[in-house]
Coordinates of C-alpha atoms and ligand atoms in Angstrom, one line a residue:
M1 CA 41.0 20.3 -35.2
T2 CA 43.8 18.1 -36.6
F3 CA 47.5 18.7 -36.5
S4 CA 48.4 15.7 -38.7
K5 CA 49.4 17.9 -41.6
S6 CA 52.0 19.8 -39.6
V7 CA 53.3 16.5 -38.1
A8 CA 53.6 15.0 -41.6
A9 CA 55.5 18.1 -42.8
A10 CA 57.9 18.1 -39.8
L11 CA 58.6 14.4 -40.3
E12 CA 59.9 15.0 -43.8
T13 CA 62.7 17.2 -42.5
V14 CA 64.1 15.2 -39.6
S15 CA 66.2 12.0 -39.3
L16 CA 64.3 9.5 -37.2
R17 CA 66.7 6.8 -36.0
G18 CA 65.4 4.7 -33.1
D19 CA 68.2 2.1 -33.0
A20 CA 70.7 2.1 -30.2
F21 CA 74.0 3.9 -30.8
I22 CA 76.8 1.7 -29.4
N23 CA 80.5 1.8 -30.2
G24 CA 80.1 4.3 -32.9
E25 CA 77.2 2.7 -34.9
F26 CA 73.5 2.3 -34.8
R27 CA 72.2 -1.2 -34.1
P28 CA 68.9 -2.7 -33.3
A29 CA 68.1 -4.2 -29.9
Q30 CA 69.7 -7.7 -29.6
S31 CA 66.2 -9.1 -28.9
G32 CA 64.9 -7.4 -32.1
Q33 CA 62.1 -5.9 -30.0
T34 CA 61.0 -2.3 -30.6
L35 CA 58.8 0.2 -28.8
P36 CA 56.4 2.7 -30.4
C37 CA 57.4 6.3 -30.4
V38 CA 54.2 8.3 -30.3
T39 CA 54.0 12.1 -30.8
P40 CA 51.7 13.7 -28.2
I41 CA 50.8 16.3 -30.8
D42 CA 48.2 14.1 -32.5
G43 CA 48.8 10.7 -30.8
S44 CA 50.3 9.1 -34.0
E45 CA 53.2 6.7 -34.1
I46 CA 56.2 8.4 -35.7
A47 CA 59.0 5.9 -35.2
R48 CA 60.0 2.7 -33.5
L49 CA 62.6 2.7 -30.8
A50 CA 65.0 -0.2 -30.1
A51 CA 63.6 -1.9 -26.9
C52 CA 67.0 -2.5 -25.4
D53 CA 67.5 -4.6 -22.2
A54 CA 70.3 -6.0 -20.1
G55 CA 72.0 -7.6 -23.1
D56 CA 72.4 -4.3 -24.9
I57 CA 73.5 -2.6 -21.7
E58 CA 76.2 -5.3 -21.4
T59 CA 77.4 -4.5 -24.9
A60 CA 77.3 -0.7 -24.4
V61 CA 79.1 -0.9 -21.0
A62 CA 81.8 -3.2 -22.5
A63 CA 82.3 -0.7 -25.4
A64 CA 82.5 2.2 -22.9
R65 CA 85.0 0.3 -20.7
A66 CA 87.1 -0.7 -23.7
S67 CA 87.3 2.9 -24.9
F68 CA 88.2 4.1 -21.4
E69 CA 90.9 1.5 -20.9
A70 CA 92.4 2.0 -24.3
G71 CA 92.5 5.7 -23.5
H72 CA 91.4 6.9 -26.9
W73 CA 89.6 9.8 -25.2
R74 CA 90.8 9.7 -21.6
K75 CA 94.5 10.1 -22.6
M76 CA 93.9 12.5 -25.5
A77 CA 95.7 15.9 -25.0
P78 CA 93.3 18.4 -23.4
R79 CA 93.5 20.7 -26.4
E80 CA 92.5 17.9 -28.8
K81 CA 89.6 16.9 -26.5
K82 CA 88.5 20.5 -26.5
K83 CA 88.7 20.7 -30.2
I84 CA 86.4 17.7 -30.6
L85 CA 83.8 18.9 -28.1
F86 CA 83.8 22.3 -29.9
A87 CA 83.3 20.6 -33.2
F88 CA 80.4 18.6 -31.6
A89 CA 78.8 21.8 -30.3
D90 CA 79.2 23.3 -33.8
K91 CA 77.4 20.3 -35.3
L92 CA 74.6 20.5 -32.7
E93 CA 74.2 24.2 -33.6
A94 CA 74.2 23.5 -37.4
H95 CA 71.4 20.9 -36.8
A96 CA 69.6 23.0 -34.2
E97 CA 66.4 23.3 -36.4
E98 CA 66.2 19.5 -36.8
L99 CA 66.9 18.8 -33.1
A100 CA 64.3 21.3 -32.1
L101 CA 61.8 19.6 -34.3
L102 CA 62.7 16.2 -32.9
E103 CA 62.1 17.4 -29.3
T104 CA 58.8 19.0 -30.3
L105 CA 57.6 15.9 -32.2
D106 CA 58.7 13.6 -29.4
M107 CA 57.3 15.4 -26.4
G108 CA 55.0 18.1 -27.5
K109 CA 56.5 21.3 -26.2
P110 CA 56.2 24.3 -28.4
I111 CA 58.7 24.6 -31.2
A112 CA 59.2 28.2 -30.1
N113 CA 60.7 26.8 -26.9
T114 CA 62.8 24.1 -28.4
K115 CA 64.3 26.6 -30.9
S116 CA 64.9 29.4 -28.5
A117 CA 65.7 27.5 -25.3
D118 CA 66.3 23.7 -25.4
I119 CA 68.8 23.4 -28.2
P120 CA 70.7 26.7 -27.8
L121 CA 71.2 25.8 -24.2
V122 CA 72.5 22.3 -25.2
V123 CA 75.1 24.0 -27.5
Q124 CA 76.0 26.4 -24.7
T125 CA 76.4 23.5 -22.2
V126 CA 78.7 21.5 -24.5
R127 CA 80.8 24.7 -25.2
Y128 CA 81.0 25.6 -21.5
Y129 CA 82.4 22.2 -20.5
A130 CA 84.7 22.1 -23.6
E131 CA 86.2 25.3 -22.3
A132 CA 86.7 23.8 -18.8
I133 CA 88.9 21.1 -20.2
D134 CA 92.0 23.3 -20.2
K135 CA 90.9 25.8 -17.6
V136 CA 90.5 23.7 -14.5
N137 CA 93.8 23.0 -12.8
D138 CA 94.7 20.4 -10.2
E139 CA 96.0 21.4 -6.8
L140 CA 99.3 21.3 -4.9
G141 CA 98.9 20.8 -1.2
P142 CA 100.5 22.8 1.6
S143 CA 103.0 20.0 2.3
P144 CA 106.1 20.1 4.5
H145 CA 109.4 21.3 3.1
D146 CA 110.6 17.8 2.3
A147 CA 107.5 16.6 0.5
V148 CA 105.3 17.5 -2.4
S149 CA 101.6 16.7 -2.2
M150 CA 99.5 16.8 -5.4
I151 CA 95.7 16.6 -5.4
V152 CA 94.7 15.4 -8.8
R153 CA 91.4 14.7 -10.4
E154 CA 91.0 11.6 -12.5
P155 CA 88.0 10.5 -14.5
L156 CA 85.7 8.1 -12.7
G157 CA 85.6 5.6 -15.6
V158 CA 82.3 4.5 -17.1
I159 CA 79.4 6.8 -16.4
G160 CA 75.8 5.6 -16.7
A161 CA 73.2 8.4 -17.2
V162 CA 69.4 7.9 -16.9
T163 CA 67.6 10.9 -18.1
P164 CA 64.0 12.2 -18.4
W165 CA 61.7 13.4 -21.1
N166 CA 60.9 16.9 -20.1
F167 CA 64.0 18.6 -21.6
P168 CA 65.3 15.5 -23.3
L169 CA 68.6 16.6 -24.8
L170 CA 69.2 19.5 -22.4
M171 CA 69.0 17.3 -19.3
A172 CA 71.2 14.7 -21.1
S173 CA 73.8 17.3 -21.9
W174 CA 74.0 18.4 -18.3
K175 CA 75.3 14.9 -17.7
F176 CA 77.3 13.9 -20.8
A177 CA 79.1 17.2 -21.3
P178 CA 80.9 17.4 -17.9
A179 CA 81.4 13.6 -18.0
L180 CA 83.1 13.8 -21.4
A181 CA 85.1 16.9 -20.4
T182 CA 86.6 15.0 -17.5
G183 CA 87.6 12.1 -19.7
N184 CA 85.0 9.5 -18.9
S185 CA 83.2 7.1 -21.3
V186 CA 79.4 7.3 -21.1
V187 CA 76.3 5.2 -21.5
M188 CA 73.1 7.2 -21.8
K189 CA 69.6 5.7 -21.2
P190 CA 67.2 8.4 -22.4
A191 CA 63.5 8.3 -21.4
E192 CA 61.5 6.0 -23.7
Q193 CA 59.0 8.9 -24.5
A194 CA 61.8 11.1 -25.9
S195 CA 65.0 9.3 -27.1
L196 CA 65.3 10.6 -30.6
S197 CA 67.3 13.8 -30.0
M198 CA 69.9 12.0 -27.8
L199 CA 70.4 9.3 -30.5
R200 CA 70.8 12.0 -33.2
A201 CA 73.3 13.9 -31.0
A202 CA 75.4 10.8 -30.4
A203 CA 75.8 10.4 -34.2
L204 CA 76.8 14.0 -34.5
A205 CA 79.4 13.6 -31.7
A206 CA 80.9 10.7 -33.7
E207 CA 80.9 12.9 -36.9
A208 CA 82.7 15.5 -34.8
G209 CA 85.5 13.0 -34.0
L210 CA 84.5 11.6 -30.6
P211 CA 86.2 8.1 -30.6
D212 CA 83.9 5.0 -30.8
G213 CA 82.6 3.7 -27.6
V214 CA 83.0 7.0 -25.7
L215 CA 79.4 8.1 -26.0
N216 CA 76.8 5.3 -26.3
V217 CA 73.0 5.6 -26.2
V218 CA 70.8 2.7 -25.2
P219 CA 67.0 3.4 -25.5
G220 CA 64.5 1.2 -23.8
E221 CA 62.3 0.8 -20.8
G222 CA 63.6 2.2 -17.5
A223 CA 62.7 -1.0 -15.6
K224 CA 64.9 -3.0 -18.1
A225 CA 67.6 -0.9 -19.7
G226 CA 67.8 1.7 -16.9
K227 CA 67.8 -0.8 -14.1
A228 CA 70.5 -3.0 -15.8
L229 CA 72.7 0.1 -16.2
A230 CA 72.3 1.1 -12.6
L231 CA 72.9 -2.4 -11.4
H232 CA 75.9 -3.0 -13.7
M233 CA 79.1 -4.0 -11.8
D234 CA 81.4 -2.3 -14.3
V235 CA 79.7 1.2 -14.2
D236 CA 81.6 3.5 -11.9
G237 CA 79.0 6.3 -11.5
I238 CA 75.2 6.6 -12.2
V239 CA 73.7 10.0 -12.7
F240 CA 69.9 10.5 -12.9
T241 CA 67.2 13.1 -13.4
G242 CA 63.6 12.0 -12.9
S243 CA 61.1 11.2 -10.2
T244 CA 62.1 10.8 -6.6
A245 CA 60.5 7.3 -6.6
V246 CA 62.9 6.1 -9.4
G247 CA 65.8 8.0 -7.8
K248 CA 65.3 5.9 -4.7
L249 CA 65.4 2.7 -6.8
I250 CA 68.7 3.9 -8.4
M251 CA 70.3 4.3 -5.0
G252 CA 69.2 0.8 -4.2
Y253 CA 70.6 -0.6 -7.4
A254 CA 74.0 1.1 -6.6
A255 CA 73.9 -0.4 -3.1
Q256 CA 73.0 -3.9 -4.4
S257 CA 75.8 -3.9 -6.9
N258 CA 79.2 -2.2 -6.7
L259 CA 78.6 0.9 -4.6
K260 CA 78.9 3.0 -7.7
R261 CA 78.7 6.7 -7.1
V262 CA 75.2 8.2 -7.4
A263 CA 73.9 11.7 -8.1
L264 CA 70.2 12.3 -8.3
E265 CA 68.2 15.3 -9.5
C266 CA 64.6 14.4 -8.6
G267 CA 61.3 16.1 -8.2
G268 CA 60.1 19.3 -6.6
K269 CA 57.0 21.1 -5.2
S270 CA 58.5 24.5 -5.3
P271 CA 56.9 27.5 -3.4
Q272 CA 56.8 30.9 -5.1
I273 CA 56.0 33.5 -2.3
V274 CA 54.4 36.8 -3.1
M275 CA 54.6 39.3 -0.2
E276 CA 52.2 42.3 0.0
D277 CA 55.3 44.6 -0.6
C278 CA 56.0 42.9 -3.9
P279 CA 57.7 45.5 -6.1
D280 CA 55.9 44.7 -9.4
F281 CA 52.6 42.9 -9.2
D282 CA 52.3 42.5 -13.0
A283 CA 55.8 41.0 -13.3
A284 CA 55.1 38.7 -10.3
A285 CA 51.7 37.5 -11.8
D286 CA 53.4 36.8 -15.1
A287 CA 56.2 34.9 -13.4
A288 CA 53.7 33.0 -11.2
A289 CA 51.8 31.8 -14.3
W290 CA 54.9 31.0 -16.4
A291 CA 56.6 29.3 -13.5
V292 CA 54.0 26.6 -14.0
F293 CA 52.7 26.9 -17.5
Y294 CA 56.1 26.9 -19.3
D295 CA 56.4 23.5 -21.0
Q296 CA 52.9 22.7 -19.6
G297 CA 54.3 22.4 -16.1
Q298 CA 56.6 19.5 -17.0
V299 CA 59.5 21.2 -15.3
C300 CA 61.1 20.0 -12.1
T301 CA 61.4 23.6 -10.7
A302 CA 57.9 24.5 -11.6
G303 CA 56.5 26.9 -8.9
T304 CA 53.5 24.8 -8.3
R305 CA 52.7 26.2 -4.8
L306 CA 51.9 29.8 -5.2
L307 CA 51.9 31.4 -1.7
V308 CA 50.2 34.8 -1.6
Q309 CA 49.9 37.1 1.4
N310 CA 46.2 37.2 2.4
S311 CA 45.9 41.0 2.1
I312 CA 46.6 40.9 -1.7
K313 CA 45.5 37.4 -2.6
D314 CA 42.3 37.9 -4.5
A315 CA 43.6 40.8 -6.6
F316 CA 46.8 39.0 -7.3
L317 CA 45.1 35.7 -8.3
K318 CA 42.9 37.7 -10.7
K319 CA 46.1 38.8 -12.5
V320 CA 47.5 35.3 -12.7
A321 CA 44.2 34.0 -14.0
A322 CA 44.2 36.6 -16.7
V323 CA 47.5 35.2 -18.0
A324 CA 46.1 31.7 -17.8
K325 CA 42.9 32.6 -19.7
D326 CA 45.0 34.1 -22.5
L327 CA 46.8 30.8 -23.0
A328 CA 45.0 28.4 -25.2
P329 CA 46.7 25.1 -25.9
G330 CA 47.7 24.9 -29.6
D331 CA 49.7 23.0 -32.2
P332 CA 53.2 22.7 -30.8
L333 CA 54.6 22.9 -34.3
D334 CA 53.0 26.3 -34.9
P335 CA 55.7 28.9 -34.2
D336 CA 53.1 31.1 -32.5
T337 CA 52.0 28.5 -30.0
K338 CA 53.0 29.2 -26.4
F339 CA 51.4 26.2 -24.7
G340 CA 51.6 22.7 -26.1
A341 CA 50.9 19.1 -25.3
L342 CA 51.8 16.9 -22.3
V343 CA 54.3 14.2 -23.1
D344 CA 51.9 11.2 -23.4
E345 CA 48.5 9.9 -22.6
T346 CA 49.6 8.5 -19.2
Q347 CA 51.0 11.9 -18.1
M348 CA 47.8 13.6 -19.3
N349 CA 45.6 11.2 -17.2
T350 CA 47.9 11.6 -14.2
V351 CA 47.4 15.4 -14.4
L352 CA 43.7 15.1 -14.9
G353 CA 43.6 12.7 -11.9
Y354 CA 45.3 15.4 -9.7
I355 CA 42.8 18.0 -10.9
R356 CA 39.9 15.7 -9.9
K357 CA 41.6 15.2 -6.5
G358 CA 41.9 19.0 -6.0
N359 CA 38.2 19.3 -6.6
E360 CA 37.4 16.4 -4.3
E361 CA 39.6 17.8 -1.5
G362 CA 37.8 21.1 -1.5
A363 CA 40.2 23.4 -3.4
Q364 CA 38.4 26.1 -5.6
L365 CA 38.9 25.8 -9.3
V366 CA 39.7 29.3 -10.6
C367 CA 40.2 28.3 -14.3
G368 CA 41.0 25.4 -16.6
G369 CA 40.7 21.9 -15.3
E370 CA 39.8 20.1 -18.5
R371 CA 41.4 18.1 -21.3
A372 CA 41.7 20.3 -24.4
L373 CA 41.9 19.7 -28.2
G374 CA 40.8 16.1 -27.7
Q375 CA 39.7 15.9 -31.3
S376 CA 43.3 16.3 -32.4
G377 CA 44.1 12.9 -31.0
G378 CA 46.9 14.6 -28.9
F379 CA 47.3 15.0 -25.2
Y380 CA 46.5 18.5 -24.0
V381 CA 45.3 20.0 -20.6
E382 CA 44.1 23.5 -20.0
P383 CA 46.2 25.8 -17.8
T384 CA 44.6 25.3 -14.4
I385 CA 44.6 27.3 -11.2
F386 CA 43.2 26.2 -7.8
S387 CA 42.8 28.7 -5.0
G388 CA 42.0 28.1 -1.3
V389 CA 44.5 25.3 -1.2
D390 CA 45.6 23.9 2.1
N391 CA 49.3 22.8 2.2
K392 CA 48.1 19.4 3.4
M393 CA 46.0 18.7 0.2
T394 CA 47.4 16.2 -2.3
I395 CA 47.8 18.9 -4.9
A396 CA 50.1 20.8 -2.6
R397 CA 52.2 17.8 -1.6
E398 CA 52.7 15.7 -4.7
E399 CA 54.6 16.6 -7.9
I400 CA 51.9 16.9 -10.5
F401 CA 54.2 17.7 -13.5
G402 CA 51.4 19.4 -15.4
P403 CA 49.9 22.9 -15.8
V404 CA 48.3 23.2 -12.3
I405 CA 48.9 26.0 -9.9
S406 CA 47.9 25.5 -6.2
A407 CA 47.5 28.9 -4.6
I408 CA 47.8 29.0 -0.8
G409 CA 47.2 32.1 1.4
F410 CA 49.4 33.1 4.3
G411 CA 49.3 35.8 7.0
D412 CA 52.9 36.8 7.6
F413 CA 56.5 36.1 6.7
D414 CA 57.0 33.4 9.3
E415 CA 53.9 31.5 8.2
A416 CA 55.1 31.7 4.6
M417 CA 58.4 30.2 5.5
T418 CA 56.8 27.4 7.5
I419 CA 54.5 26.5 4.6
A420 CA 57.2 26.8 2.0
N421 CA 59.5 24.4 3.9
D422 CA 56.7 22.0 4.7
T423 CA 57.5 19.6 1.9
I424 CA 59.6 16.6 1.3
Y425 CA 61.2 18.4 -1.7
G426 CA 63.8 21.2 -1.8
L427 CA 64.6 22.0 -5.4
A428 CA 63.6 25.7 -5.8
A429 CA 61.8 28.5 -4.1
G430 CA 61.2 32.2 -4.7
I431 CA 60.1 35.3 -3.0
W432 CA 58.8 38.7 -4.3
T433 CA 59.4 41.6 -1.9
S434 CA 60.7 45.2 -1.9
N435 CA 62.4 44.7 1.5
V436 CA 66.0 43.6 1.2
N437 CA 65.9 42.3 4.8
T438 CA 62.9 40.1 4.0
A439 CA 64.7 38.9 0.8
H440 CA 67.9 37.9 2.7
R441 CA 66.0 36.3 5.6
A442 CA 64.0 34.2 3.1
A443 CA 67.1 33.2 1.1
R444 CA 68.6 31.9 4.4
T445 CA 65.4 30.2 5.6
L446 CA 64.2 28.4 2.5
R447 CA 65.5 24.9 2.2
A448 CA 66.1 24.6 -1.5
G449 CA 69.0 24.4 -3.9
N450 CA 67.8 27.4 -5.9
V451 CA 66.3 30.6 -4.3
W452 CA 65.0 33.3 -6.5
V453 CA 64.3 36.9 -5.4
N454 CA 61.9 39.0 -7.6
C455 CA 62.2 36.6 -10.5
W456 CA 61.6 32.9 -11.3
D457 CA 64.1 30.5 -12.8
G458 CA 67.0 32.9 -13.0
S459 CA 70.0 30.8 -13.8
D460 CA 72.5 29.8 -16.4
I461 CA 75.2 27.2 -17.1
T462 CA 77.6 29.0 -14.7
T463 CA 75.5 28.3 -11.6
P464 CA 74.9 24.9 -9.9
F465 CA 71.6 23.3 -10.1
G466 CA 70.2 20.6 -7.8
G467 CA 68.2 20.0 -4.7
F468 CA 67.9 19.7 -1.0
K469 CA 66.0 16.9 0.8
Q470 CA 64.2 14.4 -1.5
S471 CA 64.9 16.5 -4.5
G472 CA 68.2 14.7 -4.6
F473 CA 71.9 15.5 -4.3
G474 CA 74.8 16.3 -6.4
R475 CA 74.8 19.4 -8.7
D476 CA 74.4 19.7 -12.4
R477 CA 75.8 22.8 -14.3
S478 CA 78.8 25.0 -13.3
L479 CA 82.3 23.8 -12.5
H480 CA 80.9 22.1 -9.4
A481 CA 79.3 19.4 -11.7
L482 CA 82.8 18.2 -12.6
D483 CA 83.1 16.8 -9.0
K484 CA 80.6 14.2 -9.9
Y485 CA 82.6 12.7 -12.7
T486 CA 86.1 12.7 -11.1
E487 CA 87.9 10.9 -8.4
L488 CA 90.3 12.9 -6.2
K489 CA 93.7 11.3 -5.9
T490 CA 96.4 12.3 -3.5
V491 CA 100.0 11.8 -4.6
W492 CA 102.5 12.4 -1.8
M493 CA 106.2 12.5 -2.8
Q494 CA 109.0 12.4 -0.2
L495 CA 112.0 14.5 -1.3
R496 CA 115.6 13.5 -0.6
D497 CA 118.2 15.9 0.6
Ligands
LIG1 P1 60.7 8.4 -14.2 O1 61.4 8.9 -13.0 O2 60.0 7.1 -14.2 O3 61.7 8.4 -15.5 C1 63.0 9.0 -15.5 C2 64.0 8.1 -16.2 O4 64.1 6.9 -15.3 C3 63.5 7.5 -17.5 O5 64.6 7.4 -18.4 C4 62.9 6.2 -17.1 O6 62.8 5.2 -18.1 C5 63.9 5.8 -16.1 N1 63.4 4.7 -15.2 C6 62.2 4.4 -14.9 N2 62.1 3.3 -14.1 C7 63.4 2.9 -13.9 C8 64.1 1.9 -13.1 N3 63.4 1.0 -12.4 N4 65.4 1.8 -13.1 C9 66.1 2.7 -13.8 N5 65.6 3.7 -14.6 C10 64.3 3.8 -14.6 O7 59.7 9.5 -14.6 P2 58.4 9.3 -15.5 O8 58.7 9.4 -16.9 O9 57.7 8.0 -15.1 O10 57.5 10.5 -14.9 C11 56.8 10.3 -13.7 C12 56.9 11.5 -12.8 O11 58.3 11.7 -12.5 C13 56.4 12.8 -13.4 O12 55.1 12.9 -13.4 C14 57.2 13.8 -12.6 O13 56.5 14.0 -11.4 C15 58.5 13.1 -12.4 N6 59.6 13.5 -13.3 C16 60.5 14.4 -12.8 C17 61.5 14.9 -13.7 C18 62.4 15.9 -13.2 O14 63.0 16.6 -14.0 N7 62.7 16.0 -11.9 C19 61.6 14.5 -15.0 C20 60.6 13.4 -15.4 C21 59.7 13.0 -14.5 P3 61.4 5.1 -18.9 O15 61.8 5.5 -20.3 O16 61.0 3.7 -18.9 O17 60.4 5.9 -18.3

């Protein structure tokens, strides 16, 4: 089995630019160094990325600062800003096919997903925040009769954003769209596994009229470029999506440097709870499978701990396993493929390592568990289900970020709540029940930023997204995201008689 033909055909239709995008132009890393950009579809190198480091970050932050101080964007009339962000969204939409191909080539998720979800959601995100530019007002305080108090929002300044590879452009847009809408200048550090779409998007923003220096993209290794950005003394805020381990480092860098504002969207180990009074077992089984198998489990809200009431456990897991057995990994570029590759060889080996650990610690393998399509040269793992998992096992405690369900049995509602909350994370949780009282009690008890009842991953751009506990703090999406990118200023004016 080889997918090289489809990779070659896709490469002919996309623009592959791996240089940094700084101050409105592409430029190589100052060191001249590059990194390989490998597609997980067949393991081949498709491009070289500028291996930027502290020197390039210095240049990008200086460009962002200069644009901010000059006010080319910050001081632009709201309607003009809105026009440019709408033009940017239109360009993203016009290049949707190309951007979807870039995402699929770079990180191996099915083209059906990047076309139907990733890129349309990016366009929607940019439009949503463009709309907010002239819809969100400042406040007037309840001041005494002889004074006027104004509570105004001002842009923070220069925003650094360090973003992950699982939804490369979408996660980036959750940062750059509200940051731009509030008048900031931005330096993006995309994940080295998947930087191409963000680089392409920055060029499209420039074509749409975004002034030079307002949106810069500096690819490179996290420990070099990302660290330099988070440590920079002239960056006012750093926003991050990725692992909790790196999130902790980012907070440390902010503390060691200039106390820049920090917002973190980190990992999860989300529980999906199925009660015996579940209203629709087929829908719940489908949701339980797709909560983990969508994008091969590389989703921070993946419902990796499947908690099923003991009375229905065996029958329910049979249904979930039937969905898994129907899902064969395939060529991510084939429009019929529903289950693609993992992002790289390292991630594949990490996932296979967790599967080994599950077996060693005594969980029962229901299906999957092996590398797939090895002869393609790409990085694929079968959809995998473990049952008989104890919440103390490694596969129930650590974020695997791969297609692995850990099914745990429970006796009653209280036990389910205890297990669900017994985690360092708090990004998402869900419950299936016909009882409205049980649903409300669960929604109040579950310590997570998103709680779903009789569905999984219900959300859109209008609702906030983020975590409790070590899943981070600060919210992406919705108007609440604007708080991260603005300072509140109080102006108190004394009136004369
Ligand atoms: P990381 O947390 O390492 O990567 C996220 C981003 O942080 C990338 O841009 C990365 O750059 C950057 N980074 C890495 N080290 C530093 C540093 N010292 N200073 C500043 N920035 C840094 O995730 P990984 O890609 O390594 O994936 C590991 C695990 O993280 C996954 O298995 C998964 O569990 C979790 N993860 C969670 C995500 C989420 O959405 N919550 C998303 C991605 C991963 P670089 O390009 O060098 O990696």
